[in-house]
């Protein structure tokens, strides 16, 4: 019987997830399998390497740094987030990611990306996160319109949350009988159709399947949350999510807001520890 952890993305809303995962580390909560997209994948790797506080520390130290997220980055590189800074300089020079601990952890890890040619999801296991090479995490975090495509193994990829925003079905397909799901939107959030449709239709005019995926992204998201609720009703999912909107965008750069959202994730997780322990110990 395998228990999975599913991590939604959301850019800087991922501070909520960081709080949840730090609370898990404090309580010694572990899983057999972790799957994440975008910021969820980035936060998941520090959880598996056991580096409590690392992602909060990084966001507080660099979240308001123009190298991290800014319009300057967008005009210079085509990405709001400074991808080289985030996925090379920080983990390999400024706040080292512990690759050894990550690979020593027996937990399975899967990152979701979106194939630009097909518009569909593609998943990579932890073997694709190589020492000094975070390309897969970069690809999973490459937000359409706001980031350039990322090439890996001869293909072009974008944000994994575009095609599979809450990869619960992937966890079940990979053998998980139950899942803990961490969301960064409020439980009652209903996604609306994408903005910037004329922009992305132009940008991806050579990739019609990607345009189709973006057109229907809101439907995929809402279907995913509905499926999670079904699993909850069956006793196969436990959800940790904000009761109300976090009140921050994926491009937030206010350190005080970071602290507030992190604290909400920490507190919400701690409030559910009894339910979590019961859920993890129950037979399925």
Tab-separated table of N, CA and C in Angstrom, residues 98-245:
chain	number	residue	atom	x	y	z
A	98	UNK	N	21.006	19.850	-1.385
A	98	UNK	CA	21.697	18.635	-0.983
A	98	UNK	C	21.270	17.475	-1.886
A	99	UNK	N	21.956	17.329	-3.014
A	99	UNK	CA	21.643	16.257	-3.954
A	99	UNK	C	21.834	14.882	-3.312
A	100	UNK	N	22.877	14.744	-2.507
A	100	UNK	CA	23.160	13.445	-1.898
A	100	UNK	C	21.998	12.985	-1.027
A	101	UNK	N	21.490	13.894	-0.204
A	101	UNK	CA	20.366	13.542	0.672
A	101	UNK	C	19.111	13.257	-0.142
A	102	UNK	N	18.919	14.022	-1.204
A	102	UNK	CA	17.751	13.828	-2.059
A	102	UNK	C	17.754	12.434	-2.674
A	103	UNK	N	18.875	12.026	-3.247
A	103	UNK	CA	18.942	10.718	-3.892
A	103	UNK	C	18.987	9.574	-2.879
A	104	UNK	N	19.454	9.851	-1.667
A	104	UNK	CA	19.483	8.815	-0.633
A	104	UNK	C	18.091	8.535	-0.078
A	105	UNK	N	17.180	9.482	-0.218
A	105	UNK	CA	15.809	9.296	0.266
A	105	UNK	C	15.112	8.262	-0.630
A	106	UNK	N	14.603	7.174	-0.060
A	106	UNK	CA	13.987	6.125	-0.879
A	106	UNK	C	12.654	6.515	-1.505
A	107	UNK	N	12.094	7.638	-1.086
A	107	UNK	CA	10.810	8.082	-1.627
A	107	UNK	C	10.904	8.333	-3.130
A	108	UNK	N	9.912	7.859	-3.878
A	108	UNK	CA	9.835	8.166	-5.308
A	108	UNK	C	9.506	9.644	-5.490
A	109	UNK	N	10.033	10.240	-6.547
A	109	UNK	CA	9.733	11.637	-6.843
A	109	UNK	C	9.470	11.798	-8.329
A	110	UNK	N	8.397	12.501	-8.666
A	110	UNK	CA	8.014	12.706	-10.056
A	110	UNK	C	7.710	14.185	-10.286
A	111	UNK	N	8.248	14.707	-11.377
A	111	UNK	CA	7.995	16.085	-11.791
A	111	UNK	C	7.186	16.079	-13.079
A	112	UNK	N	6.140	16.891	-13.137
A	112	UNK	CA	5.330	16.992	-14.338
A	112	UNK	C	5.695	18.221	-15.157
A	113	UNK	N	5.745	18.050	-16.489
A	113	UNK	CA	5.982	19.151	-17.420
A	113	UNK	C	4.923	19.046	-18.524
A	114	UNK	N	4.868	20.060	-19.378
A	114	UNK	CA	3.941	20.034	-20.514
A	114	UNK	C	4.724	20.044	-21.815
A	115	UNK	N	4.469	19.060	-22.661
A	115	UNK	CA	5.111	18.961	-23.971
A	115	UNK	C	4.451	19.977	-24.904
A	116	UNK	N	5.226	20.917	-25.417
A	116	UNK	CA	4.675	21.982	-26.242
A	116	UNK	C	4.102	21.451	-27.551
A	117	UNK	N	4.689	20.397	-28.087
A	117	UNK	CA	4.220	19.835	-29.355
A	117	UNK	C	2.860	19.159	-29.212
A	118	UNK	N	2.663	18.423	-28.129
A	118	UNK	CA	1.423	17.662	-27.943
A	118	UNK	C	0.421	18.367	-27.043
A	119	UNK	N	0.915	19.310	-26.225
A	119	UNK	CA	0.052	19.969	-25.252
A	119	UNK	C	-0.273	19.102	-24.058
A	120	UNK	N	0.290	17.901	-24.012
A	120	UNK	CA	-0.016	16.967	-22.933
A	120	UNK	C	1.066	16.891	-21.879
A	121	UNK	N	0.752	16.264	-20.749
A	121	UNK	CA	1.732	16.139	-19.672
A	121	UNK	C	2.762	15.055	-19.935
A	122	UNK	N	3.972	15.291	-19.444
A	122	UNK	CA	5.053	14.308	-19.461
A	122	UNK	C	5.642	14.311	-18.054
A	123	UNK	N	6.035	13.141	-17.587
A	123	UNK	CA	6.515	13.040	-16.210
A	123	UNK	C	7.928	12.464	-16.178
A	124	UNK	N	8.731	13.006	-15.272
A	124	UNK	CA	10.112	12.550	-15.126
A	124	UNK	C	10.364	12.157	-13.676
A	125	UNK	N	11.038	11.019	-13.490
A	125	UNK	CA	11.361	10.593	-12.128
A	125	UNK	C	12.633	11.288	-11.645
A	126	UNK	N	13.049	10.966	-10.433
A	126	UNK	CA	14.130	11.710	-9.792
A	126	UNK	C	15.477	11.517	-10.473
A	127	UNK	N	15.612	10.495	-11.295
A	127	UNK	CA	16.892	10.278	-11.980
A	127	UNK	C	17.205	11.401	-12.965
A	128	UNK	N	16.185	12.173	-13.349
A	128	UNK	CA	16.398	13.267	-14.301
A	128	UNK	C	16.840	14.559	-13.609
A	129	UNK	N	16.825	14.569	-12.289
A	129	UNK	CA	17.347	15.714	-11.544
A	129	UNK	C	18.779	15.375	-11.172
A	130	UNK	N	19.701	15.784	-12.011
A	130	UNK	CA	21.100	15.393	-11.841
A	130	UNK	C	21.879	16.444	-11.066
A	131	UNK	N	22.965	16.049	-10.393
A	131	UNK	CA	23.793	17.027	-9.694
A	131	UNK	C	24.188	18.187	-10.608
A	132	UNK	N	23.922	19.390	-10.136
A	132	UNK	CA	24.227	20.623	-10.873
A	132	UNK	C	23.407	20.777	-12.158
A	133	UNK	N	22.273	20.090	-12.235
A	133	UNK	CA	21.407	20.214	-13.411
A	133	UNK	C	19.946	20.131	-12.985
A	134	UNK	N	19.311	21.291	-12.914
A	134	UNK	CA	17.899	21.382	-12.500
A	134	UNK	C	16.984	21.661	-13.695
A	135	UNK	N	17.365	21.206	-14.880
A	135	UNK	CA	16.612	21.532	-16.086
A	135	UNK	C	15.152	21.098	-15.994
A	136	UNK	N	14.881	19.941	-15.427
A	136	UNK	CA	13.507	19.459	-15.334
A	136	UNK	C	12.670	20.360	-14.438
A	137	UNK	N	13.235	20.816	-13.329
A	137	UNK	CA	12.504	21.748	-12.462
A	137	UNK	C	12.272	23.071	-13.187
A	138	UNK	N	13.252	23.509	-13.934
A	138	UNK	CA	13.127	24.732	-14.721
A	138	UNK	C	11.989	24.588	-15.738
A	139	UNK	N	11.947	23.449	-16.407
A	139	UNK	CA	10.898	23.216	-17.401
A	139	UNK	C	9.516	23.203	-16.753
A	140	UNK	N	9.402	22.541	-15.605
A	140	UNK	CA	8.111	22.457	-14.927
A	140	UNK	C	7.624	23.814	-14.441
A	141	UNK	N	8.557	24.754	-14.274
A	141	UNK	CA	8.227	26.087	-13.745
A	141	UNK	C	8.150	27.163	-14.823
A	142	UNK	N	8.291	26.780	-16.087
A	142	UNK	CA	8.315	27.754	-17.182
A	142	UNK	C	6.883	28.146	-17.571
A	143	UNK	N	6.388	29.217	-16.978
A	143	UNK	CA	5.000	29.645	-17.156
A	143	UNK	C	4.770	30.139	-18.581
A	144	UNK	N	3.771	29.588	-19.282
A	144	UNK	CA	3.493	30.059	-20.641
A	144	UNK	C	3.285	31.578	-20.689
A	145	UNK	N	3.804	32.199	-21.711
A	145	UNK	CA	3.808	33.648	-21.942
A	145	UNK	C	4.904	34.324	-21.130
A	146	UNK	N	5.015	33.957	-19.843
A	146	UNK	CA	5.932	34.643	-18.944
A	146	UNK	C	7.303	33.980	-18.846
A	147	UNK	N	7.491	32.865	-19.542
A	147	UNK	CA	8.790	32.186	-19.564
A	147	UNK	C	8.999	31.549	-20.930
A	148	UNK	N	10.239	31.468	-21.399
A	148	UNK	CA	10.502	30.775	-22.661
A	148	UNK	C	10.419	29.264	-22.479
A	149	UNK	N	10.233	28.557	-23.578
A	149	UNK	CA	10.234	27.098	-23.535
A	149	UNK	C	11.598	26.598	-23.070
A	150	UNK	N	11.595	25.437	-22.458
A	150	UNK	CA	12.833	24.817	-21.985
A	150	UNK	C	13.055	23.535	-22.776
A	151	UNK	N	14.230	23.400	-23.368
A	151	UNK	CA	14.555	22.205	-24.139
A	151	UNK	C	15.231	21.172	-23.239
A	152	UNK	N	14.783	19.935	-23.402
A	152	UNK	CA	15.385	18.836	-22.643
A	152	UNK	C	15.236	17.554	-23.465
A	153	UNK	N	16.321	16.864	-23.660
A	153	UNK	CA	16.333	15.601	-24.410
A	153	UNK	C	15.639	15.737	-25.761
A	154	UNK	N	15.882	16.871	-26.425
A	154	UNK	CA	15.387	17.062	-27.781
A	154	UNK	C	13.947	17.526	-27.908
A	155	UNK	N	13.306	17.818	-26.780
A	155	UNK	CA	11.915	18.286	-26.831
A	155	UNK	C	11.775	19.602	-26.071
A	156	UNK	N	10.669	20.301	-26.346
A	156	UNK	CA	10.408	21.589	-25.716
A	156	UNK	C	9.279	21.442	-24.696
A	157	UNK	N	9.513	22.032	-23.508
A	157	UNK	CA	8.550	21.890	-22.434
A	157	UNK	C	8.214	23.241	-21.796
A	158	UNK	N	7.031	23.263	-21.155
A	158	UNK	CA	6.589	24.400	-20.355
A	158	UNK	C	5.994	23.879	-19.046
A	159	UNK	N	5.517	24.796	-18.245
A	159	UNK	CA	4.950	24.567	-16.915
A	159	UNK	C	4.077	23.307	-16.853
A	160	UNK	N	4.432	22.411	-15.938
A	160	UNK	CA	3.664	21.182	-15.787
A	160	UNK	C	2.239	21.406	-15.337
A	161	UNK	N	1.998	22.508	-14.626
A	161	UNK	CA	0.653	22.794	-14.151
A	161	UNK	C	-0.313	23.210	-15.243
A	162	UNK	N	0.194	23.456	-16.438
A	162	UNK	CA	-0.662	23.845	-17.546
A	162	UNK	C	-1.516	22.675	-18.019
A	163	UNK	N	-0.912	21.504	-18.142
A	163	UNK	CA	-1.627	20.332	-18.646
A	163	UNK	C	-2.148	19.416	-17.546
A	164	UNK	N	-1.496	19.415	-16.397
A	164	UNK	CA	-1.932	18.565	-15.272
A	164	UNK	C	-1.740	19.355	-13.983
A	165	UNK	N	-2.672	20.270	-13.684
A	165	UNK	CA	-2.477	21.224	-12.582
A	165	UNK	C	-2.386	20.599	-11.193
A	166	UNK	N	-3.096	19.496	-10.982
A	166	UNK	CA	-3.048	18.799	-9.688
A	166	UNK	C	-2.905	17.313	-10.014
A	167	UNK	N	-1.680	16.816	-10.107
A	167	UNK	CA	-1.439	15.480	-10.686
A	167	UNK	C	-1.813	14.300	-9.793
A	168	UNK	N	-3.068	14.293	-9.350
A	168	UNK	CA	-3.550	13.216	-8.496
A	168	UNK	C	-3.674	11.907	-9.273
A	169	UNK	N	-4.199	11.977	-10.490
A	169	UNK	CA	-4.374	10.748	-11.270
A	169	UNK	C	-3.029	10.087	-11.575
A	170	UNK	N	-1.996	10.892	-11.759
A	170	UNK	CA	-0.659	10.337	-11.976
A	170	UNK	C	-0.220	9.532	-10.752
A	171	UNK	N	-0.477	10.069	-9.563
A	171	UNK	CA	-0.119	9.354	-8.337
A	171	UNK	C	-0.851	8.020	-8.254
A	172	UNK	N	-2.129	8.002	-8.603
A	172	UNK	CA	-2.894	6.756	-8.568
A	172	UNK	C	-2.384	5.778	-9.621
A	173	UNK	N	-2.085	6.295	-10.809
A	173	UNK	CA	-1.554	5.440	-11.884
A	173	UNK	C	-0.230	4.809	-11.482
A	174	UNK	N	0.543	5.524	-10.658
A	174	UNK	CA	1.845	5.014	-10.234
A	174	UNK	C	1.752	4.141	-8.987
A	175	UNK	N	0.536	3.779	-8.617
A	175	UNK	CA	0.366	2.790	-7.561
A	175	UNK	C	-0.018	3.293	-6.192
A	176	UNK	N	-0.272	4.585	-6.048
A	176	UNK	CA	-0.685	5.102	-4.743
A	176	UNK	C	-2.145	4.732	-4.477
A	177	UNK	N	-2.413	4.193	-3.312
A	177	UNK	CA	-3.787	3.835	-2.955
A	177	UNK	C	-4.500	4.993	-2.260
A	178	UNK	N	-3.714	5.944	-1.767
A	178	UNK	CA	-4.283	7.137	-1.127
A	178	UNK	C	-3.280	8.270	-1.264
A	179	UNK	N	-3.782	9.493	-1.153
A	179	UNK	CA	-2.933	10.654	-1.382
A	179	UNK	C	-3.257	11.777	-0.409
A	180	UNK	N	-2.217	12.509	-0.059
A	180	UNK	CA	-2.377	13.796	0.624
A	180	UNK	C	-2.139	14.854	-0.440
A	181	UNK	N	-3.056	15.795	-0.570
A	181	UNK	CA	-2.994	16.804	-1.620
A	181	UNK	C	-2.829	18.179	-0.980
A	182	UNK	N	-1.802	18.907	-1.404
A	182	UNK	CA	-1.572	20.268	-0.902
A	182	UNK	C	-1.900	21.245	-2.030
A	183	UNK	N	-2.890	22.091	-1.800
A	183	UNK	CA	-3.317	23.090	-2.781
A	183	UNK	C	-2.845	24.478	-2.365
A	184	UNK	N	-2.687	25.361	-3.343
A	184	UNK	CA	-2.300	26.738	-3.029
A	184	UNK	C	-3.419	27.725	-3.360
A	185	UNK	N	-4.539	27.210	-3.843
A	185	UNK	CA	-5.743	28.018	-3.990
A	185	UNK	C	-6.726	27.579	-2.922
A	186	UNK	N	-7.674	28.463	-2.592
A	186	UNK	CA	-8.693	28.121	-1.598
A	186	UNK	C	-9.494	26.911	-2.061
A	187	UNK	N	-10.025	26.182	-1.112
A	187	UNK	CA	-10.749	24.945	-1.435
A	187	UNK	C	-11.926	25.189	-2.379
A	188	UNK	N	-12.552	26.359	-2.295
A	188	UNK	CA	-13.723	26.629	-3.138
A	188	UNK	C	-13.362	27.378	-4.421
A	189	UNK	N	-12.077	27.486	-4.724
A	189	UNK	CA	-11.636	28.230	-5.904
A	189	UNK	C	-12.103	27.548	-7.186
A	190	UNK	N	-12.636	28.345	-8.100
A	190	UNK	CA	-13.033	27.861	-9.417
A	190	UNK	C	-12.251	28.657	-10.453
A	191	UNK	N	-11.469	27.970	-11.242
A	191	UNK	CA	-10.614	28.644	-12.225
A	191	UNK	C	-11.445	29.113	-13.420
A	192	UNK	N	-11.098	30.286	-13.921
A	192	UNK	CA	-11.764	30.858	-15.083
A	192	UNK	C	-10.878	30.709	-16.318
A	193	UNK	N	-11.451	30.910	-17.511
A	193	UNK	CA	-10.632	30.809	-18.727
A	193	UNK	C	-9.424	31.722	-18.677
A	194	UNK	N	-8.366	31.321	-19.354
A	194	UNK	CA	-7.113	32.057	-19.355
A	194	UNK	C	-7.268	33.472	-19.920
A	195	UNK	N	-6.542	34.392	-19.320
A	195	UNK	CA	-6.412	35.732	-19.887
A	195	UNK	C	-5.344	35.674	-20.988
A	196	UNK	N	-5.142	36.764	-21.670
A	196	UNK	CA	-4.082	36.866	-22.685
A	196	UNK	C	-4.263	35.883	-23.846
A	197	UNK	N	-5.508	35.499	-24.156
A	197	UNK	CA	-5.692	34.522	-25.226
A	197	UNK	C	-5.090	34.991	-26.556
A	198	UNK	N	-5.299	36.250	-26.979
A	198	UNK	CA	-4.673	36.672	-28.237
A	198	UNK	C	-3.149	36.571	-28.196
A	199	UNK	N	-2.573	36.804	-27.001
A	199	UNK	CA	-1.120	36.751	-26.861
A	199	UNK	C	-0.617	35.323	-27.016
A	200	UNK	N	-1.205	34.385	-26.279
A	200	UNK	CA	-0.673	33.027	-26.370
A	200	UNK	C	-1.033	32.360	-27.700
A	201	UNK	N	-2.138	32.747	-28.312
A	201	UNK	CA	-2.442	32.205	-29.638
A	201	UNK	C	-1.384	32.642	-30.664
A	202	UNK	N	-0.882	33.855	-30.479
A	202	UNK	CA	0.175	34.334	-31.367
A	202	UNK	C	1.515	33.671	-31.041
A	203	UNK	N	1.856	33.645	-29.759
A	203	UNK	CA	3.142	33.080	-29.353
A	203	UNK	C	3.273	31.608	-29.739
A	204	UNK	N	2.177	30.864	-29.620
A	204	UNK	CA	2.221	29.424	-29.867
A	204	UNK	C	1.500	29.043	-31.158
A	205	UNK	N	1.519	29.942	-32.115
A	205	UNK	CA	0.831	29.688	-33.389
A	205	UNK	C	1.386	28.469	-34.115
A	206	UNK	N	2.653	28.132	-33.848
A	206	UNK	CA	3.241	26.935	-34.467
A	206	UNK	C	2.984	25.674	-33.639
A	207	UNK	N	2.307	25.851	-32.501
A	207	UNK	CA	2.048	24.727	-31.596
A	207	UNK	C	0.554	24.697	-31.242
A	208	UNK	N	-0.295	24.318	-32.196
A	208	UNK	CA	-1.745	24.378	-31.968
A	208	UNK	C	-2.225	23.544	-30.783
A	209	UNK	N	-1.536	22.443	-30.496
A	209	UNK	CA	-1.946	21.618	-29.354
A	209	UNK	C	-1.720	22.363	-28.036
A	210	UNK	N	-0.675	23.181	-27.998
A	210	UNK	CA	-0.417	23.974	-26.796
A	210	UNK	C	-1.498	25.036	-26.623
A	211	UNK	N	-1.910	25.654	-27.710
A	211	UNK	CA	-3.001	26.635	-27.653
A	211	UNK	C	-4.272	25.964	-27.131
A	212	UNK	N	-4.545	24.764	-27.631
A	212	UNK	CA	-5.729	24.017	-27.199
A	212	UNK	C	-5.664	23.730	-25.696
A	213	UNK	N	-4.506	23.339	-25.224
A	213	UNK	CA	-4.343	23.056	-23.799
A	213	UNK	C	-4.594	24.306	-22.959
A	214	UNK	N	-4.062	25.441	-23.383
A	214	UNK	CA	-4.282	26.687	-22.660
A	214	UNK	C	-5.750	27.104	-22.705
A	215	UNK	N	-6.408	26.891	-23.843
A	215	UNK	CA	-7.830	27.219	-23.962
A	215	UNK	C	-8.667	26.450	-22.941
A	216	UNK	N	-8.263	25.205	-22.665
A	216	UNK	CA	-9.059	24.339	-21.789
A	216	UNK	C	-8.419	24.136	-20.412
A	217	UNK	N	-7.430	24.944	-20.109
A	217	UNK	CA	-6.732	24.774	-18.843
A	217	UNK	C	-7.670	24.924	-17.648
A	218	UNK	N	-8.579	25.874	-17.709
A	218	UNK	CA	-9.494	26.097	-16.587
A	218	UNK	C	-10.383	24.875	-16.368
A	219	UNK	N	-10.794	24.221	-17.454
A	219	UNK	CA	-11.624	23.024	-17.334
A	219	UNK	C	-10.834	21.885	-16.691
A	220	UNK	N	-9.564	21.758	-17.084
A	220	UNK	CA	-8.715	20.715	-16.512
A	220	UNK	C	-8.524	20.951	-15.012
A	221	UNK	N	-8.330	22.214	-14.636
A	221	UNK	CA	-8.130	22.518	-13.221
A	221	UNK	C	-9.388	22.189	-12.421
A	222	UNK	N	-10.518	22.655	-12.894
A	222	UNK	CA	-11.761	22.436	-12.161
A	222	UNK	C	-12.124	20.954	-12.108
A	223	UNK	N	-11.806	20.209	-13.166
A	223	UNK	CA	-12.034	18.762	-13.148
A	223	UNK	C	-11.118	18.088	-12.120
A	224	UNK	N	-9.898	18.584	-11.991
A	224	UNK	CA	-8.961	18.018	-11.025
A	224	UNK	C	-9.443	18.220	-9.591
A	225	UNK	N	-9.917	19.410	-9.277
A	225	UNK	CA	-10.399	19.661	-7.909
A	225	UNK	C	-11.657	18.848	-7.625
A	226	UNK	N	-12.499	18.675	-8.637
A	226	UNK	CA	-13.698	17.853	-8.457
A	226	UNK	C	-13.308	16.401	-8.179
A	227	UNK	N	-12.290	15.912	-8.880
A	227	UNK	CA	-11.827	14.541	-8.668
A	227	UNK	C	-11.230	14.376	-7.274
A	228	UNK	N	-10.505	15.383	-6.816
A	228	UNK	CA	-9.948	15.331	-5.458
A	228	UNK	C	-11.074	15.241	-4.431
A	229	UNK	N	-12.148	15.985	-4.651
A	229	UNK	CA	-13.282	15.925	-3.716
A	229	UNK	C	-13.916	14.528	-3.716
A	230	UNK	N	-13.966	13.891	-4.872
A	230	UNK	CA	-14.483	12.522	-4.940
A	230	UNK	C	-13.616	11.577	-4.106
A	231	UNK	N	-12.297	11.729	-4.247
A	231	UNK	CA	-11.390	10.888	-3.470
A	231	UNK	C	-11.537	11.144	-1.974
A	232	UNK	N	-11.738	12.402	-1.599
A	232	UNK	CA	-11.986	12.725	-0.188
A	232	UNK	C	-13.208	11.984	0.322
A	233	UNK	N	-14.286	12.024	-0.461
A	233	UNK	CA	-15.532	11.374	-0.054
A	233	UNK	C	-15.349	9.869	0.111
A	234	UNK	N	-14.413	9.303	-0.661
A	234	UNK	CA	-14.129	7.870	-0.580
A	234	UNK	C	-13.131	7.525	0.522
A	235	UNK	N	-12.593	8.560	1.178
A	235	UNK	CA	-11.595	8.329	2.215
A	235	UNK	C	-10.214	8.041	1.660
A	236	UNK	N	-9.996	8.361	0.380
A	236	UNK	CA	-8.706	8.071	-0.250
A	236	UNK	C	-7.831	9.306	-0.402
A	237	UNK	N	-8.322	10.461	0.007
A	237	UNK	CA	-7.527	11.694	-0.079
A	237	UNK	C	-7.746	12.543	1.156
A	238	UNK	N	-6.672	13.179	1.570
A	238	UNK	CA	-6.744	14.205	2.611
A	238	UNK	C	-6.166	15.470	2.008
A	239	UNK	N	-6.901	16.567	2.105
A	239	UNK	CA	-6.518	17.816	1.456
A	239	UNK	C	-6.112	18.855	2.487
A	240	UNK	N	-4.978	19.503	2.228
A	240	UNK	CA	-4.558	20.655	3.014
A	240	UNK	C	-4.560	21.842	2.063
A	241	UNK	N	-5.399	22.832	2.357
A	241	UNK	CA	-5.572	23.972	1.461
A	241	UNK	C	-6.009	25.183	2.267
A	242	UNK	N	-5.751	26.382	1.755
A	242	UNK	CA	-6.214	27.590	2.451
A	242	UNK	C	-7.745	27.632	2.497
A	243	UNK	N	-8.277	28.128	3.610
A	243	UNK	CA	-9.737	28.294	3.707
A	243	UNK	C	-10.224	29.428	2.809
A	244	UNK	N	-9.383	30.425	2.653
A	244	UNK	CA	-9.703	31.575	1.809
A	244	UNK	C	-8.493	31.879	0.928
A	245	UNK	N	-8.680	32.758	-0.027
A	245	UNK	CA	-7.589	33.127	-0.929
A	245	UNK	C	-6.359	33.597	-0.157
